[in-house]
PDB file of C-alpha atoms in Angstrom:
ATOM      1  CA  MET A   1      -5.888 120.775-112.635  1.00 66.00           C
ATOM      2  CA  ARG A   2      -8.875 119.189-113.255  1.00 89.00           C
ATOM      3  CA  TYR A   3     -11.587 118.579-110.512  1.00 97.00           C
ATOM      4  CA  GLY A   4     -12.825 114.858-110.320  1.00 98.00           C
ATOM      5  CA  MET A   5     -14.654 114.816-107.639  1.00 98.00           C
ATOM      6  CA  ILE A   6     -15.981 118.327-105.090  1.00 98.00           C
ATOM      7  CA  VAL A   7     -17.615 118.460-102.018  1.00 98.00           C
ATOM      8  CA  LEU A   8     -20.336 119.911-100.437  1.00 98.00           C
ATOM      9  CA  ASP A   9     -21.103 121.178 -97.118  1.00 97.00           C
ATOM     10  CA  LEU A  10     -25.014 121.152 -97.153  1.00 97.00           C
ATOM     11  CA  ASP A  11     -27.036 123.705 -95.282  1.00 94.00           C
ATOM     12  CA  GLY A  12     -26.358 127.555 -96.107  1.00 95.00           C
ATOM     13  CA  THR A  13     -24.225 125.887 -98.947  1.00 98.00           C
ATOM     14  CA  LEU A  14     -25.889 123.331-101.354  1.00 98.00           C
ATOM     15  CA  THR A  15     -28.934 124.391 -99.921  1.00 97.00           C
ATOM     16  CA  ASN A  16     -30.550 128.393-100.778  1.00 97.00           C
ATOM     17  CA  ARG A  17     -32.543 129.846 -97.326  1.00 95.00           C
ATOM     18  CA  ASP A  18     -35.393 127.171 -98.211  1.00 94.00           C
ATOM     19  CA  LYS A  19     -33.355 123.993 -97.928  1.00 93.00           C
ATOM     20  CA  VAL A  20     -33.464 123.162-101.330  1.00 96.00           C
ATOM     21  CA  ILE A  21     -31.002 122.970-104.412  1.00 98.00           C
ATOM     22  CA  THR A  22     -32.626 125.012-107.105  1.00 97.00           C
ATOM     23  CA  GLU A  23     -32.936 124.066-110.587  1.00 98.00           C
ATOM     24  CA  ARG A  24     -30.082 125.695-111.169  1.00 98.00           C
ATOM     25  CA  THR A  25     -27.697 124.204-109.473  1.00 98.00           C
ATOM     26  CA  ARG A  26     -29.109 120.689-109.919  1.00 98.00           C
ATOM     27  CA  ARG A  27     -28.307 121.296-113.308  1.00 98.00           C
ATOM     28  CA  ALA A  28     -24.965 122.105-112.946  1.00 98.00           C
ATOM     29  CA  LEU A  29     -24.193 118.858-110.475  1.00 98.00           C
ATOM     30  CA  MET A  30     -25.656 116.737-113.175  1.00 98.00           C
ATOM     31  CA  GLU A  31     -23.439 118.290-115.957  1.00 98.00           C
ATOM     32  CA  ALA A  32     -21.148 117.663-114.173  1.00 98.00           C
ATOM     33  CA  GLN A  33     -21.282 113.766-112.818  1.00 98.00           C
ATOM     34  CA  LYS A  34     -22.546 113.543-116.341  1.00 98.00           C
ATOM     35  CA  ARG A  35     -18.463 113.618-116.910  1.00 97.00           C
ATOM     36  CA  GLY A  36     -17.652 111.746-114.609  1.00 97.00           C
ATOM     37  CA  VAL A  37     -16.797 114.506-111.678  1.00 98.00           C
ATOM     38  CA  LYS A  38     -17.872 111.956-107.830  1.00 98.00           C
ATOM     39  CA  VAL A  39     -20.210 114.582-106.344  1.00 98.00           C
ATOM     40  CA  VAL A  40     -20.290 114.087-102.263  1.00 98.00           C
ATOM     41  CA  LEU A  41     -22.261 115.840 -99.344  1.00 98.00           C
ATOM     42  CA  ALA A  42     -20.568 116.059 -96.948  1.00 97.00           C
ATOM     43  CA  SER A  43     -22.423 117.388 -93.651  1.00 94.00           C
ATOM     44  CA  GLY A  44     -23.177 117.236 -90.276  1.00 90.00           C
ATOM     45  CA  ARG A  45     -26.414 115.426 -91.128  1.00 93.00           C
ATOM     46  CA  PRO A  46     -27.318 111.569 -89.719  1.00 94.00           C
ATOM     47  CA  THR A  47     -27.749 110.056 -92.551  1.00 94.00           C
ATOM     48  CA  TYR A  48     -31.766 109.549 -92.504  1.00 92.00           C
ATOM     49  CA  GLY A  49     -31.158 114.453 -93.361  1.00 93.00           C
ATOM     50  CA  VAL A  50     -28.671 113.521 -96.722  1.00 96.00           C
ATOM     51  CA  VAL A  51     -29.776 110.358 -98.585  1.00 95.00           C
ATOM     52  CA  PRO A  52     -33.418 112.970-100.000  1.00 95.00           C
ATOM     53  CA  LEU A  53     -30.607 115.452-101.438  1.00 97.00           C
ATOM     54  CA  ALA A  54     -28.381 112.900-102.601  1.00 98.00           C
ATOM     55  CA  GLU A  55     -31.506 111.199-104.302  1.00 98.00           C
ATOM     56  CA  GLU A  56     -31.919 114.845-105.597  1.00 98.00           C
ATOM     57  CA  LEU A  57     -28.735 114.775-107.653  1.00 98.00           C
ATOM     58  CA  GLU A  58     -28.906 110.266-108.602  1.00 98.00           C
ATOM     59  CA  LEU A  59     -25.569 110.392-106.992  1.00 98.00           C
ATOM     60  CA  GLU A  60     -26.589 106.174-106.580  1.00 98.00           C
ATOM     61  CA  HIS A  61     -26.803 106.403-110.282  1.00 98.00           C
ATOM     62  CA  TYR A  62     -23.428 108.665-110.745  1.00 98.00           C
ATOM     63  CA  GLY A  63     -21.992 106.088-107.837  1.00 97.00           C
ATOM     64  CA  GLY A  64     -21.173 109.326-105.655  1.00 98.00           C
ATOM     65  CA  TYR A  65     -21.092 109.837-101.460  1.00 98.00           C
ATOM     66  CA  VAL A  66     -22.707 110.609 -98.614  1.00 98.00           C
ATOM     67  CA  LEU A  67     -20.492 111.870 -96.278  1.00 97.00           C
ATOM     68  CA  SER A  68     -22.968 112.218 -93.014  1.00 96.00           C
ATOM     69  CA  PHE A  69     -22.416 112.679 -88.745  1.00 94.00           C
ATOM     70  CA  ASN A  70     -19.565 115.335 -90.251  1.00 91.00           C
ATOM     71  CA  GLY A  71     -17.131 112.787 -91.404  1.00 93.00           C
ATOM     72  CA  GLY A  72     -18.227 109.638 -89.638  1.00 94.00           C
ATOM     73  CA  ILE A  73     -20.447 107.353 -91.959  1.00 96.00           C
ATOM     74  CA  ILE A  74     -19.504 106.759 -95.123  1.00 97.00           C
ATOM     75  CA  MET A  75     -21.649 105.746 -97.055  1.00 97.00           C
ATOM     76  CA  ASP A  76     -21.959 104.872-101.172  1.00 98.00           C
ATOM     77  CA  CYS A  77     -24.234 105.654-102.626  1.00 98.00           C
ATOM     78  CA  ARG A  78     -24.310 103.250-105.770  1.00 96.00           C
ATOM     79  CA  THR A  79     -24.592 100.396-103.256  1.00 96.00           C
ATOM     80  CA  GLY A  80     -26.117 101.536-100.000  1.00 95.00           C
ATOM     81  CA  LYS A  81     -23.097 100.511 -97.842  1.00 95.00           C
ATOM     82  CA  THR A  82     -21.650 102.576 -94.869  1.00 95.00           C
ATOM     83  CA  ILE A  83     -17.674 102.233 -96.902  1.00 93.00           C
ATOM     84  CA  PHE A  84     -16.327 103.665 -93.579  1.00 93.00           C
ATOM     85  CA  GLN A  85     -18.115 104.082 -89.397  1.00 93.00           C
ATOM     86  CA  LYS A  86     -16.593 105.478 -86.267  1.00 93.00           C
ATOM     87  CA  LYS A  87     -19.053 105.836 -83.800  1.00 95.00           C
ATOM     88  CA  LEU A  88     -18.916 106.713 -79.589  1.00 96.00           C
ATOM     89  CA  PRO A  89     -16.685 104.550 -77.053  1.00 95.00           C
ATOM     90  CA  VAL A  90     -20.500 103.141 -75.510  1.00 97.00           C
ATOM     91  CA  GLU A  91     -19.367 104.311 -72.010  1.00 96.00           C
ATOM     92  CA  SER A  92     -18.784 108.392 -72.857  1.00 97.00           C
ATOM     93  CA  ASN A  93     -21.751 108.284 -73.299  1.00 97.00           C
ATOM     94  CA  ARG A  94     -23.241 108.905 -70.107  1.00 97.00           C
ATOM     95  CA  ARG A  95     -20.028 111.036 -68.816  1.00 97.00           C
ATOM     96  CA  ILE A  96     -21.390 113.629 -72.320  1.00 98.00           C
ATOM     97  CA  ILE A  97     -25.006 113.383 -71.389  1.00 98.00           C
ATOM     98  CA  GLU A  98     -24.147 114.108 -67.983  1.00 97.00           C
ATOM     99  CA  LEU A  99     -21.184 117.091 -68.831  1.00 97.00           C
ATOM    100  CA  ALA A 100     -24.487 118.956 -70.808  1.00 98.00           C
ATOM    101  CA  HIS A 101     -26.602 118.895 -67.950  1.00 97.00           C
ATOM    102  CA  GLY A 102     -23.721 120.515 -65.652  1.00 97.00           C
ATOM    103  CA  GLU A 103     -23.331 123.129 -68.937  1.00 98.00           C
ATOM    104  CA  ARG A 104     -26.848 123.578 -68.561  1.00 97.00           C
ATOM    105  CA  VAL A 105     -27.126 123.247 -72.530  1.00 98.00           C
ATOM    106  CA  SER A 106     -31.258 124.133 -72.493  1.00 97.00           C
ATOM    107  CA  ALA A 107     -30.937 120.675 -74.515  1.00 98.00           C
ATOM    108  CA  VAL A 108     -28.240 117.241 -75.697  1.00 98.00           C
ATOM    109  CA  LEU A 109     -29.591 115.165 -78.607  1.00 98.00           C
ATOM    110  CA  THR A 110     -28.398 112.288 -80.308  1.00 98.00           C
ATOM    111  CA  TYR A 111     -29.641 110.163 -82.709  1.00 97.00           C
ATOM    112  CA  GLU A 112     -31.984 106.536 -82.379  1.00 96.00           C
ATOM    113  CA  GLY A 113     -32.566 104.998 -85.814  1.00 89.00           C
ATOM    114  CA  ALA A 114     -34.342 107.285 -87.505  1.00 90.00           C
ATOM    115  CA  GLN A 115     -35.841 109.051 -83.940  1.00 96.00           C
ATOM    116  CA  ILE A 116     -34.145 112.377 -83.067  1.00 97.00           C
ATOM    117  CA  ILE A 117     -33.809 111.500 -78.883  1.00 98.00           C
ATOM    118  CA  THR A 118     -33.133 113.639 -76.253  1.00 98.00           C
ATOM    119  CA  ASP A 119     -33.448 115.932 -72.621  1.00 97.00           C
ATOM    120  CA  ASN A 120     -35.616 118.500 -74.153  1.00 97.00           C
ATOM    121  CA  GLN A 121     -38.001 117.998 -77.223  1.00 97.00           C
ATOM    122  CA  ASP A 122     -39.377 121.765 -76.738  1.00 97.00           C
ATOM    123  CA  CYS A 123     -36.010 122.963 -77.466  1.00 98.00           C
ATOM    124  CA  SER A 124     -36.766 125.238 -80.737  1.00 97.00           C
ATOM    125  CA  TYR A 125     -32.795 124.477 -81.417  1.00 97.00           C
ATOM    126  CA  VAL A 126     -34.116 120.685 -81.300  1.00 98.00           C
ATOM    127  CA  LYS A 127     -37.612 120.980 -83.397  1.00 97.00           C
ATOM    128  CA  LEU A 128     -34.842 122.468 -85.944  1.00 96.00           C
ATOM    129  CA  GLU A 129     -32.822 119.331 -86.050  1.00 95.00           C
ATOM    130  CA  SER A 130     -36.574 117.612 -86.608  1.00 96.00           C
ATOM    131  CA  SER A 131     -37.168 119.980 -88.966  1.00 93.00           C
ATOM    132  CA  ILE A 132     -33.831 119.622 -91.400  1.00 90.00           C
ATOM    133  CA  ASN A 133     -33.393 116.149 -91.552  1.00 91.00           C
ATOM    134  CA  HIS A 134     -37.249 115.349 -91.142  1.00 91.00           C
ATOM    135  CA  LEU A 135     -37.107 113.147 -88.438  1.00 95.00           C
ATOM    136  CA  LYS A 136     -39.243 112.228 -84.975  1.00 96.00           C
ATOM    137  CA  ILE A 137     -38.233 113.755 -81.922  1.00 98.00           C
ATOM    138  CA  ARG A 138     -38.105 110.994 -79.080  1.00 97.00           C
ATOM    139  CA  GLN A 139     -37.972 112.813 -75.808  1.00 97.00           C
ATOM    140  CA  LEU A 140     -36.309 110.457 -72.051  1.00 96.00           C
ATOM    141  CA  GLU A 141     -36.274 111.319 -68.748  1.00 92.00           C
ATOM    142  CA  LYS A 142     -33.330 109.429 -68.327  1.00 95.00           C
ATOM    143  CA  LEU A 143     -31.824 109.895 -71.306  1.00 97.00           C
ATOM    144  CA  GLU A 144     -27.777 108.879 -69.801  1.00 96.00           C
ATOM    145  CA  GLU A 145     -29.613 105.418 -68.473  1.00 96.00           C
ATOM    146  CA  HIS A 146     -31.218 105.053 -72.254  1.00 97.00           C
ATOM    147  CA  VAL A 147     -28.067 105.459 -74.133  1.00 97.00           C
ATOM    148  CA  ASN A 148     -26.527 102.220 -74.030  1.00 96.00           C
ATOM    149  CA  PHE A 149     -24.926 101.433 -76.745  1.00 97.00           C
ATOM    150  CA  ALA A 150     -22.543 103.543 -79.555  1.00 96.00           C
ATOM    151  CA  VAL A 151     -23.843 106.598 -81.510  1.00 96.00           C
ATOM    152  CA  PRO A 152     -22.018 108.258 -83.872  1.00 95.00           C
ATOM    153  CA  LYS A 153     -22.386 111.818 -82.465  1.00 96.00           C
ATOM    154  CA  PHE A 154     -23.973 114.337 -79.299  1.00 97.00           C
ATOM    155  CA  ILE A 155     -24.702 117.211 -79.315  1.00 97.00           C
ATOM    156  CA  MET A 156     -25.486 120.560 -77.163  1.00 98.00           C
ATOM    157  CA  THR A 157     -27.793 123.240 -78.303  1.00 98.00           C
ATOM    158  CA  ASP A 158     -28.513 126.304 -77.062  1.00 98.00           C
ATOM    159  CA  ASP A 159     -27.555 130.218 -77.837  1.00 97.00           C
ATOM    160  CA  GLY A 160     -24.590 131.314 -79.451  1.00 94.00           C
ATOM    161  CA  ASP A 161     -22.602 133.090 -76.854  1.00 96.00           C
ATOM    162  CA  TYR A 162     -23.373 130.876 -74.395  1.00 97.00           C
ATOM    163  CA  LEU A 163     -21.632 127.454 -76.108  1.00 96.00           C
ATOM    164  CA  ALA A 164     -18.831 129.798 -76.878  1.00 94.00           C
ATOM    165  CA  LEU A 165     -17.768 129.421 -73.971  1.00 97.00           C
ATOM    166  CA  VAL A 166     -19.562 126.492 -73.104  1.00 97.00           C
ATOM    167  CA  GLU A 167     -17.640 124.714 -76.109  1.00 96.00           C
ATOM    168  CA  ALA A 168     -13.959 125.619 -73.835  1.00 96.00           C
ATOM    169  CA  ARG A 169     -14.915 123.660 -70.758  1.00 97.00           C
ATOM    170  CA  VAL A 170     -16.371 120.491 -72.846  1.00 97.00           C
ATOM    171  CA  LYS A 171     -12.902 120.546 -74.806  1.00 96.00           C
ATOM    172  CA  ALA A 172     -11.259 120.835 -71.214  1.00 96.00           C
ATOM    173  CA  ALA A 173     -13.330 117.804 -69.695  1.00 96.00           C
ATOM    174  CA  LEU A 174     -13.733 115.713 -72.227  1.00 95.00           C
ATOM    175  CA  GLY A 175      -9.285 115.398 -73.382  1.00 91.00           C
ATOM    176  CA  ARG A 176      -7.418 114.912 -76.741  1.00 90.00           C
ATOM    177  CA  ASP A 177     -10.052 111.058 -77.390  1.00 90.00           C
ATOM    178  CA  PHE A 178     -12.959 112.998 -77.965  1.00 95.00           C
ATOM    179  CA  SER A 179     -13.421 115.656 -81.302  1.00 91.00           C
ATOM    180  CA  VAL A 180     -15.483 119.295 -79.914  1.00 92.00           C
ATOM    181  CA  TYR A 181     -16.597 121.620 -82.096  1.00 87.00           C
ATOM    182  CA  ARG A 182     -19.406 123.993 -83.245  1.00 88.00           C
ATOM    183  CA  SER A 183     -21.053 123.110 -86.212  1.00 83.00           C
ATOM    184  CA  GLU A 184     -23.689 126.070 -86.230  1.00 87.00           C
ATOM    185  CA  PRO A 185     -22.860 129.273 -82.986  1.00 90.00           C
ATOM    186  CA  PHE A 186     -26.703 126.992 -81.113  1.00 95.00           C
ATOM    187  CA  PHE A 187     -24.740 123.324 -82.244  1.00 95.00           C
ATOM    188  CA  LEU A 188     -21.687 122.186 -80.260  1.00 96.00           C
ATOM    189  CA  GLU A 189     -21.346 118.884 -81.927  1.00 94.00           C
ATOM    190  CA  ILE A 190     -19.052 115.672 -79.754  1.00 96.00           C
ATOM    191  CA  LEU A 191     -17.677 113.043 -81.721  1.00 93.00           C
ATOM    192  CA  PRO A 192     -14.214 110.987 -81.557  1.00 93.00           C
ATOM    193  CA  ARG A 193     -11.606 111.780 -81.533  1.00 90.00           C
ATOM    194  CA  GLY A 194     -10.291 112.286 -85.504  1.00 85.00           C
ATOM    195  CA  ILE A 195     -13.528 112.790 -86.996  1.00 90.00           C
ATOM    196  CA  ASP A 196     -13.803 115.641 -88.873  1.00 89.00           C
ATOM    197  CA  LYS A 197     -14.702 116.046 -92.377  1.00 94.00           C
ATOM    198  CA  ALA A 198     -11.103 116.752 -93.685  1.00 95.00           C
ATOM    199  CA  GLN A 199      -9.753 113.360 -91.940  1.00 92.00           C
ATOM    200  CA  SER A 200     -13.440 111.032 -93.270  1.00 94.00           C
ATOM    201  CA  LEU A 201     -12.520 112.913 -96.713  1.00 96.00           C
ATOM    202  CA  GLY A 202      -8.714 111.706 -96.589  1.00 96.00           C
ATOM    203  CA  GLN A 203     -10.379 107.368 -96.722  1.00 94.00           C
ATOM    204  CA  LEU A 204     -13.067 108.373 -99.057  1.00 96.00           C
ATOM    205  CA  LEU A 205      -8.989 109.794-101.826  1.00 97.00           C
ATOM    206  CA  ARG A 206      -7.504 106.573-100.714  1.00 96.00           C
ATOM    207  CA  ALA A 207     -10.010 104.031-101.190  1.00 94.00           C
ATOM    208  CA  LEU A 208     -10.821 105.801-104.929  1.00 96.00           C
ATOM    209  CA  GLY A 209      -7.376 106.049-105.428  1.00 96.00           C
ATOM    210  CA  MET A 210      -7.281 109.573-105.552  1.00 97.00           C
ATOM    211  CA  GLU A 211      -5.244 112.738-104.745  1.00 97.00           C
ATOM    212  CA  ARG A 212      -6.546 116.070-102.544  1.00 97.00           C
ATOM    213  CA  GLU A 213      -5.575 118.714-105.698  1.00 97.00           C
ATOM    214  CA  GLU A 214      -8.514 116.236-107.602  1.00 98.00           C
ATOM    215  CA  MET A 215     -11.229 117.534-105.342  1.00 98.00           C
ATOM    216  CA  ILE A 216     -12.961 121.196-104.207  1.00 98.00           C
ATOM    217  CA  ALA A 217     -14.834 121.413-100.963  1.00 98.00           C
ATOM    218  CA  CYS A 218     -17.061 124.095-100.678  1.00 98.00           C
ATOM    219  CA  GLY A 219     -18.846 125.432 -96.977  1.00 98.00           C
ATOM    220  CA  ASP A 220     -20.266 127.935 -94.783  1.00 96.00           C
ATOM    221  CA  GLY A 221     -19.272 126.534 -91.332  1.00 92.00           C
ATOM    222  CA  TYR A 222     -17.231 126.417 -89.164  1.00 89.00           C
ATOM    223  CA  ASN A 223     -16.851 122.032 -89.926  1.00 90.00           C
ATOM    224  CA  ASP A 224     -16.311 123.119 -92.839  1.00 95.00           C
ATOM    225  CA  ILE A 225     -13.291 124.802 -91.704  1.00 95.00           C
ATOM    226  CA  SER A 226     -11.477 121.544 -92.301  1.00 94.00           C
ATOM    227  CA  MET A 227     -11.799 120.106 -94.908  1.00 97.00           C
ATOM    228  CA  ILE A 228     -11.747 123.224 -97.231  1.00 98.00           C
ATOM    229  CA  ARG A 229      -7.879 123.711 -95.577  1.00 97.00           C
ATOM    230  CA  PHE A 230      -7.147 119.837 -97.264  1.00 98.00           C
ATOM    231  CA  ALA A 231      -8.727 120.267-100.532  1.00 98.00           C
ATOM    232  CA  GLY A 232      -7.214 121.282-103.832  1.00 98.00           C
ATOM    233  CA  LEU A 233      -9.736 123.843-104.420  1.00 98.00           C
ATOM    234  CA  GLY A 234     -11.625 125.448-101.148  1.00 98.00           C
ATOM    235  CA  VAL A 235     -13.975 127.196-101.376  1.00 98.00           C
ATOM    236  CA  ALA A 236     -16.384 129.688 -99.043  1.00 98.00           C
ATOM    237  CA  MET A 237     -19.543 130.520-100.027  1.00 98.00           C
ATOM    238  CA  GLU A 238     -19.862 134.053 -99.587  1.00 98.00           C
ATOM    239  CA  ASN A 239     -22.695 133.484 -96.493  1.00 97.00           C
ATOM    240  CA  ALA A 240     -19.939 131.967 -94.634  1.00 97.00           C
ATOM    241  CA  VAL A 241     -18.354 132.722 -90.809  1.00 94.00           C
ATOM    242  CA  LEU A 242     -14.992 134.836 -91.071  1.00 96.00           C
ATOM    243  CA  PRO A 243     -12.723 132.318 -90.551  1.00 95.00           C
ATOM    244  CA  VAL A 244     -13.958 130.396 -93.149  1.00 96.00           C
ATOM    245  CA  ARG A 245     -13.948 132.764 -95.532  1.00 98.00           C
ATOM    246  CA  LYS A 246      -9.772 133.944 -94.436  1.00 98.00           C
ATOM    247  CA  GLU A 247      -9.258 129.679 -95.001  1.00 97.00           C
ATOM    248  CA  ALA A 248     -10.755 129.978 -98.226  1.00 98.00           C
ATOM    249  CA  ASP A 249      -9.156 129.458-101.803  1.00 98.00           C
ATOM    250  CA  TYR A 250     -11.838 130.445-103.521  1.00 98.00           C
ATOM    251  CA  VAL A 251     -14.803 132.612-102.262  1.00 98.00           C
ATOM    252  CA  THR A 252     -18.289 132.177-104.803  1.00 98.00           C
ATOM    253  CA  LEU A 253     -21.215 133.661-104.266  1.00 98.00           C
ATOM    254  CA  SER A 254     -23.598 133.110-102.078  1.00 98.00           C
ATOM    255  CA  ASN A 255     -26.594 129.876-100.875  1.00 98.00           C
ATOM    256  CA  ASN A 256     -28.865 131.685-102.211  1.00 98.00           C
ATOM    257  CA  ASP A 257     -27.625 133.126-105.924  1.00 98.00           C
ATOM    258  CA  ASP A 258     -26.834 129.323-106.964  1.00 98.00           C
ATOM    259  CA  GLY A 259     -22.600 129.830-105.384  1.00 98.00           C
ATOM    260  CA  VAL A 260     -22.221 125.596-105.453  1.00 98.00           C
ATOM    261  CA  ALA A 261     -23.441 126.255-109.728  1.00 98.00           C
ATOM    262  CA  HIS A 262     -21.067 129.106-109.725  1.00 98.00           C
ATOM    263  CA  VAL A 263     -18.848 127.277-108.459  1.00 98.00           C
ATOM    264  CA  VAL A 264     -18.984 123.918-110.803  1.00 98.00           C
ATOM    265  CA  GLU A 265     -19.184 126.118-114.213  1.00 98.00           C
ATOM    266  CA  LYS A 266     -16.378 128.100-113.192  1.00 97.00           C
ATOM    267  CA  PHE A 267     -14.651 124.557-112.590  1.00 97.00           C
ATOM    268  CA  LEU A 268     -15.573 121.988-113.500  1.00 97.00           C
ATOM    269  CA  LEU A 269     -18.079 123.114-116.867  1.00 96.00           C
ATOM    270  CA  SER A 270     -15.330 125.534-118.741  1.00 90.00           C
TER     271      SER A 270
END
């Protein structure tokens, strides 16, 4: 099988522990693009948090794509235009925020422009989201009154053991009209129904006239499971959570050992 697309999660996959792309991985991906392979960066991050890495890999030159908010938005890097977008219904915002308050999670957050807006700017997990995406934090006393516009997603944050309990209750409370899952043990994401990486990649493949068998997908976290199942070649990082490794067709080296470069060299450049 000749693969024509490689889809990469960012944190724990494309980037190492320092949140940077190593030189070996960058070189491998640049060579793959020169040979006509489409590179897609697929992340739970907001678009602002993905664009710097897309620029580093010159996706605008080679015609790559950014899939942000776990698939809520797809951007064509060559044109800078959004080719797919789905947001939460505005009328659900208050309900989700009040549900977070009822569960007494450490914080709930969403995004407004280039800012994170939250009810607790001192939460360590909110600060982590800010650091990863280089977004400023804005605390609002009455978040539920402020968010009167459509947003791609909300994130509830807390320790992983507690969020595991909250996840089941939130799923039951919101029902089938929402996608609810953890992108990290400490991040519980609430998105529109049907939004995950696999669903959005299906949209992109159809737009490009490609088949899923032509796609390699690499990831490490819970929100990568759908695309690893969906891809022609689903790849788990060595550092991936166990459910991801169980779903994968191939397990590569860790993100700190150039696992993505290993996949590119083995399946795209050999």
